[in-house]
Amino acid sequence: SKIARVSKNIAELVKKSTILVLAVKPQDFLKINKIVIGKNKLIVSIMAGVPIKAIAEKFKTKKIIRAMPNMASGFNVGVTGWTSTKYVSGKEKSIVQDIFNTMGTSYYFTSENKINGVTAVSGSGPAYLLHMIVCFIKAGRKLGFSEKESDIWIPKLYDALLLDLESMNDAN
C-alpha cells in the first residue's frame, strides 16, 4: 500500500485511495468533473473559500476535512487551521492532524467559519509582514545604509518583535 499517489486520471486515483487531498485553486474546483467519491472516502480540502457544503454536493460525500495551511508550512513552521464534518472518524482526524503537524502546528475548529478567519489572518498575514520588512529594508537603503547592512539588521527587528511577543504571552 502506497502512502501517496499522484495521477492525472482522477477516477483511477479515487478507486485506489482512502484519503483524497484537493489542492487546487478555488476557481479550478469548478472545472473538476463531478465524480462520485463514495461514502467511505475522506476528502481533505486545502482550497481557500470553498465551503464543505460545496465539496459535499459536488462529490456526493459527507466525510470532508477543510483546512487552510499558510505559506510557512513549506518551511515546517506553518499554522494550519482545520475542521471536519461529523462523519470523519477520530482515527481519520488523528491521521490528518499528524500530517498537518509535520508542517508546523495545527488547530482544529468545530466551526467552519473559523477557517475563513484563519485564511484571512494566518494565510494572508505573513505576506503583509514580509511586505513591511521589505519596505523597511528599502527605507534603510534610502537612508544610506548598504544593502548588506539593511539586509542583516532590519530582519533582526522582526526577531526582536517575536521575542517581545513571546514575553507578552508568557506574562499573560
mmCIF file of C-alpha atoms in Angstrom:
data_model
loop_
_atom_site.group_PDB
_atom_site.id
_atom_site.type_symbol
_atom_site.label_atom_id
_atom_site.label_comp_id
_atom_site.label_asym_id
_atom_site.label_seq_id
_atom_site.Cartn_x
_atom_site.Cartn_y
_atom_site.Cartn_z
ATOM 1 C CA SER A 1 0.000 0.000 0.000
ATOM 2 C CA LYS A 2 1.364 3.377 -1.026
ATOM 3 C CA ILE A 3 1.299 6.375 1.268
ATOM 4 C CA ALA A 4 0.734 8.894 -1.533
ATOM 5 C CA ARG A 5 -0.395 8.748 -5.131
ATOM 6 C CA VAL A 6 -0.431 11.326 -7.890
ATOM 7 C CA SER A 7 -2.422 10.800 -11.046
ATOM 8 C CA LYS A 8 -3.928 12.683 -13.945
ATOM 9 C CA ASN A 9 -6.662 10.020 -14.088
ATOM 10 C CA ILE A 10 -8.914 11.059 -11.222
ATOM 11 C CA ALA A 11 -11.184 8.008 -11.476
ATOM 12 C CA GLU A 12 -8.179 5.693 -11.007
ATOM 13 C CA LEU A 13 -6.921 7.830 -8.143
ATOM 14 C CA VAL A 14 -10.277 7.749 -6.368
ATOM 15 C CA LYS A 15 -10.554 3.998 -6.729
ATOM 16 C CA LYS A 16 -7.107 3.337 -5.197
ATOM 17 C CA SER A 17 -7.190 5.920 -2.394
ATOM 18 C CA THR A 18 -8.816 6.178 1.009
ATOM 19 C CA ILE A 19 -7.913 9.839 1.591
ATOM 20 C CA LEU A 20 -8.086 12.346 -1.259
ATOM 21 C CA VAL A 21 -6.451 15.768 -0.970
ATOM 22 C CA LEU A 22 -7.986 18.561 -3.022
ATOM 23 C CA ALA A 23 -5.170 21.017 -3.583
ATOM 24 C CA VAL A 24 -6.383 23.127 -6.477
ATOM 25 C CA LYS A 25 -7.084 26.818 -6.861
ATOM 26 C CA PRO A 26 -10.687 27.610 -5.917
ATOM 27 C CA GLN A 27 -11.521 28.678 -9.484
ATOM 28 C CA ASP A 28 -10.255 25.293 -10.743
ATOM 29 C CA PHE A 29 -12.584 23.467 -8.362
ATOM 30 C CA LEU A 30 -15.464 24.371 -10.662
ATOM 31 C CA LYS A 31 -13.661 22.701 -13.588
ATOM 32 C CA ILE A 32 -13.379 19.326 -11.860
ATOM 33 C CA ASN A 33 -15.915 16.938 -13.333
ATOM 34 C CA LYS A 34 -18.437 15.509 -10.953
ATOM 35 C CA ILE A 35 -17.086 12.264 -9.605
ATOM 36 C CA VAL A 36 -18.861 10.169 -7.032
ATOM 37 C CA ILE A 37 -16.291 9.640 -4.303
ATOM 38 C CA GLY A 38 -18.298 7.251 -2.187
ATOM 39 C CA LYS A 39 -19.165 7.436 1.477
ATOM 40 C CA ASN A 40 -16.022 5.647 2.702
ATOM 41 C CA LYS A 41 -13.533 8.041 1.096
ATOM 42 C CA LEU A 42 -12.233 11.050 3.016
ATOM 43 C CA ILE A 43 -11.661 14.334 1.199
ATOM 44 C CA VAL A 44 -9.163 16.812 2.646
ATOM 45 C CA SER A 45 -9.566 20.216 1.015
ATOM 46 C CA ILE A 46 -6.965 22.956 1.195
ATOM 47 C CA MET A 47 -8.879 25.257 -1.141
ATOM 48 C CA ALA A 48 -9.423 28.776 0.131
ATOM 49 C CA GLY A 49 -13.027 29.909 0.186
ATOM 50 C CA VAL A 50 -14.665 26.652 -0.943
ATOM 51 C CA PRO A 51 -17.057 25.572 1.805
ATOM 52 C CA ILE A 52 -17.642 21.994 2.890
ATOM 53 C CA LYS A 53 -21.198 22.137 1.557
ATOM 54 C CA ALA A 54 -19.953 22.801 -1.999
ATOM 55 C CA ILE A 55 -17.464 19.933 -1.783
ATOM 56 C CA ALA A 56 -20.113 17.575 -0.402
ATOM 57 C CA GLU A 57 -22.564 18.452 -3.170
ATOM 58 C CA LYS A 58 -20.020 18.109 -5.957
ATOM 59 C CA PHE A 59 -18.594 14.767 -4.830
ATOM 60 C CA LYS A 60 -21.631 13.245 -3.104
ATOM 61 C CA THR A 61 -19.741 12.523 0.087
ATOM 62 C CA LYS A 62 -20.020 13.551 3.734
ATOM 63 C CA LYS A 63 -16.523 12.742 5.020
ATOM 64 C CA ILE A 64 -14.722 16.036 4.492
ATOM 65 C CA ILE A 65 -11.932 17.925 6.194
ATOM 66 C CA ARG A 66 -11.405 21.548 5.229
ATOM 67 C CA ALA A 67 -8.041 23.057 6.086
ATOM 68 C CA MET A 68 -6.053 26.200 5.470
ATOM 69 C CA PRO A 69 -2.286 25.893 5.876
ATOM 70 C CA ASN A 70 -0.223 29.050 5.499
ATOM 71 C CA MET A 71 2.900 29.522 3.381
ATOM 72 C CA ALA A 72 5.227 28.905 6.315
ATOM 73 C CA SER A 73 4.085 25.268 6.181
ATOM 74 C CA GLY A 74 6.610 24.786 3.387
ATOM 75 C CA PHE A 75 9.319 25.515 5.972
ATOM 76 C CA ASN A 76 7.759 23.281 8.661
ATOM 77 C CA VAL A 77 6.828 26.277 10.842
ATOM 78 C CA GLY A 78 3.351 26.846 9.462
ATOM 79 C CA VAL A 79 -0.046 27.073 11.051
ATOM 80 C CA THR A 80 -2.949 25.037 9.693
ATOM 81 C CA GLY A 81 -6.486 25.669 10.840
ATOM 82 C CA TRP A 82 -8.886 22.853 10.064
ATOM 83 C CA THR A 83 -12.339 21.466 10.670
ATOM 84 C CA SER A 84 -14.333 18.422 9.655
ATOM 85 C CA THR A 85 -17.803 17.100 9.209
ATOM 86 C CA LYS A 86 -19.225 14.875 11.924
ATOM 87 C CA TYR A 87 -18.781 11.883 9.609
ATOM 88 C CA VAL A 88 -14.969 11.934 9.866
ATOM 89 C CA SER A 89 -13.794 9.378 12.422
ATOM 90 C CA GLY A 90 -11.436 10.146 15.290
ATOM 91 C CA LYS A 91 -8.795 7.918 13.679
ATOM 92 C CA GLU A 92 -9.057 9.811 10.381
ATOM 93 C CA LYS A 93 -8.812 13.150 12.188
ATOM 94 C CA SER A 94 -5.727 11.909 14.003
ATOM 95 C CA ILE A 95 -4.042 10.798 10.762
ATOM 96 C CA VAL A 96 -4.739 14.129 9.070
ATOM 97 C CA GLN A 97 -3.668 16.133 12.121
ATOM 98 C CA ASP A 98 -0.383 14.215 12.193
ATOM 99 C CA ILE A 99 0.179 15.172 8.556
ATOM 100 C CA PHE A 100 -0.598 18.842 9.259
ATOM 101 C CA ASN A 101 1.692 18.823 12.294
ATOM 102 C CA THR A 102 4.653 17.728 10.158
ATOM 103 C CA MET A 103 4.360 21.188 8.569
ATOM 104 C CA GLY A 104 4.181 23.100 11.862
ATOM 105 C CA THR A 105 1.209 23.437 14.169
ATOM 106 C CA SER A 106 -2.437 22.684 13.523
ATOM 107 C CA TYR A 107 -5.610 23.820 15.239
ATOM 108 C CA TYR A 108 -8.935 22.016 14.996
ATOM 109 C CA PHE A 109 -12.013 24.227 14.996
ATOM 110 C CA THR A 110 -15.548 22.978 15.490
ATOM 111 C CA SER A 111 -16.891 25.804 13.329
ATOM 112 C CA GLU A 112 -16.130 26.091 9.632
ATOM 113 C CA ASN A 113 -16.468 29.883 9.971
ATOM 114 C CA LYS A 114 -13.156 29.890 11.862
ATOM 115 C CA ILE A 115 -11.414 28.533 8.751
ATOM 116 C CA ASN A 116 -12.357 31.700 6.879
ATOM 117 C CA GLY A 117 -10.759 33.710 9.690
ATOM 118 C CA VAL A 118 -7.629 31.553 9.582
ATOM 119 C CA THR A 119 -7.449 32.173 5.826
ATOM 120 C CA ALA A 120 -7.710 35.929 6.332
ATOM 121 C CA VAL A 121 -5.254 36.251 9.221
ATOM 122 C CA SER A 122 -2.811 33.354 9.011
ATOM 123 C CA GLY A 123 -2.998 32.796 5.268
ATOM 124 C CA SER A 124 -2.602 36.428 4.204
ATOM 125 C CA GLY A 125 -0.940 37.848 7.303
ATOM 126 C CA PRO A 126 2.603 36.620 6.607
ATOM 127 C CA ALA A 127 2.558 38.352 3.218
ATOM 128 C CA TYR A 128 1.757 41.689 4.886
ATOM 129 C CA LEU A 129 4.546 41.219 7.425
ATOM 130 C CA LEU A 130 7.006 40.280 4.704
ATOM 131 C CA HIS A 131 5.985 43.336 2.676
ATOM 132 C CA MET A 132 6.533 45.519 5.729
ATOM 133 C CA ILE A 133 10.037 44.084 6.276
ATOM 134 C CA VAL A 134 10.904 44.654 2.602
ATOM 135 C CA CYS A 135 9.711 48.272 2.941
ATOM 136 C CA PHE A 136 11.966 48.765 5.982
ATOM 137 C CA ILE A 137 14.908 47.276 4.076
ATOM 138 C CA LYS A 138 14.294 49.688 1.181
ATOM 139 C CA ALA A 139 13.931 52.587 3.619
ATOM 140 C CA GLY A 140 17.248 51.636 5.236
ATOM 141 C CA ARG A 141 18.945 51.748 1.844
ATOM 142 C CA LYS A 142 17.389 55.158 1.100
ATOM 143 C CA LEU A 143 18.751 56.386 4.443
ATOM 144 C CA GLY A 144 22.263 55.498 3.342
ATOM 145 C CA PHE A 145 22.733 52.019 4.768
ATOM 146 C CA SER A 146 24.393 49.494 2.489
ATOM 147 C CA GLU A 147 22.435 46.585 1.044
ATOM 148 C CA LYS A 148 24.310 44.213 3.352
ATOM 149 C CA GLU A 149 23.597 46.347 6.441
ATOM 150 C CA SER A 150 19.891 46.691 5.638
ATOM 151 C CA ASP A 151 19.509 43.019 4.788
ATOM 152 C CA ILE A 152 21.070 41.995 8.107
ATOM 153 C CA TRP A 153 19.804 44.331 10.789
ATOM 154 C CA ILE A 154 16.253 45.035 9.631
ATOM 155 C CA PRO A 155 15.164 41.367 9.710
ATOM 156 C CA LYS A 156 16.637 41.293 13.237
ATOM 157 C CA LEU A 157 13.896 43.764 14.188
ATOM 158 C CA TYR A 158 11.410 41.037 13.327
ATOM 159 C CA ASP A 159 13.303 38.546 15.511
ATOM 160 C CA ALA A 160 13.148 41.035 18.390
ATOM 161 C CA LEU A 161 9.440 41.546 17.797
ATOM 162 C CA LEU A 162 8.862 37.796 18.105
ATOM 163 C CA LEU A 163 10.769 37.689 21.393
ATOM 164 C CA ASP A 164 8.722 40.621 22.688
ATOM 165 C CA LEU A 165 5.521 38.879 21.653
ATOM 166 C CA GLU A 166 6.574 35.655 23.379
ATOM 167 C CA SER A 167 7.367 37.512 26.595
ATOM 168 C CA MET A 168 3.982 39.268 26.433
ATOM 169 C CA ASN A 169 2.268 35.892 26.027
ATOM 170 C CA ASP A 170 4.242 34.441 28.937
ATOM 171 C CA ALA A 171 3.174 37.385 31.118
ATOM 172 C CA ASN A 172 -0.488 36.760 30.303
#
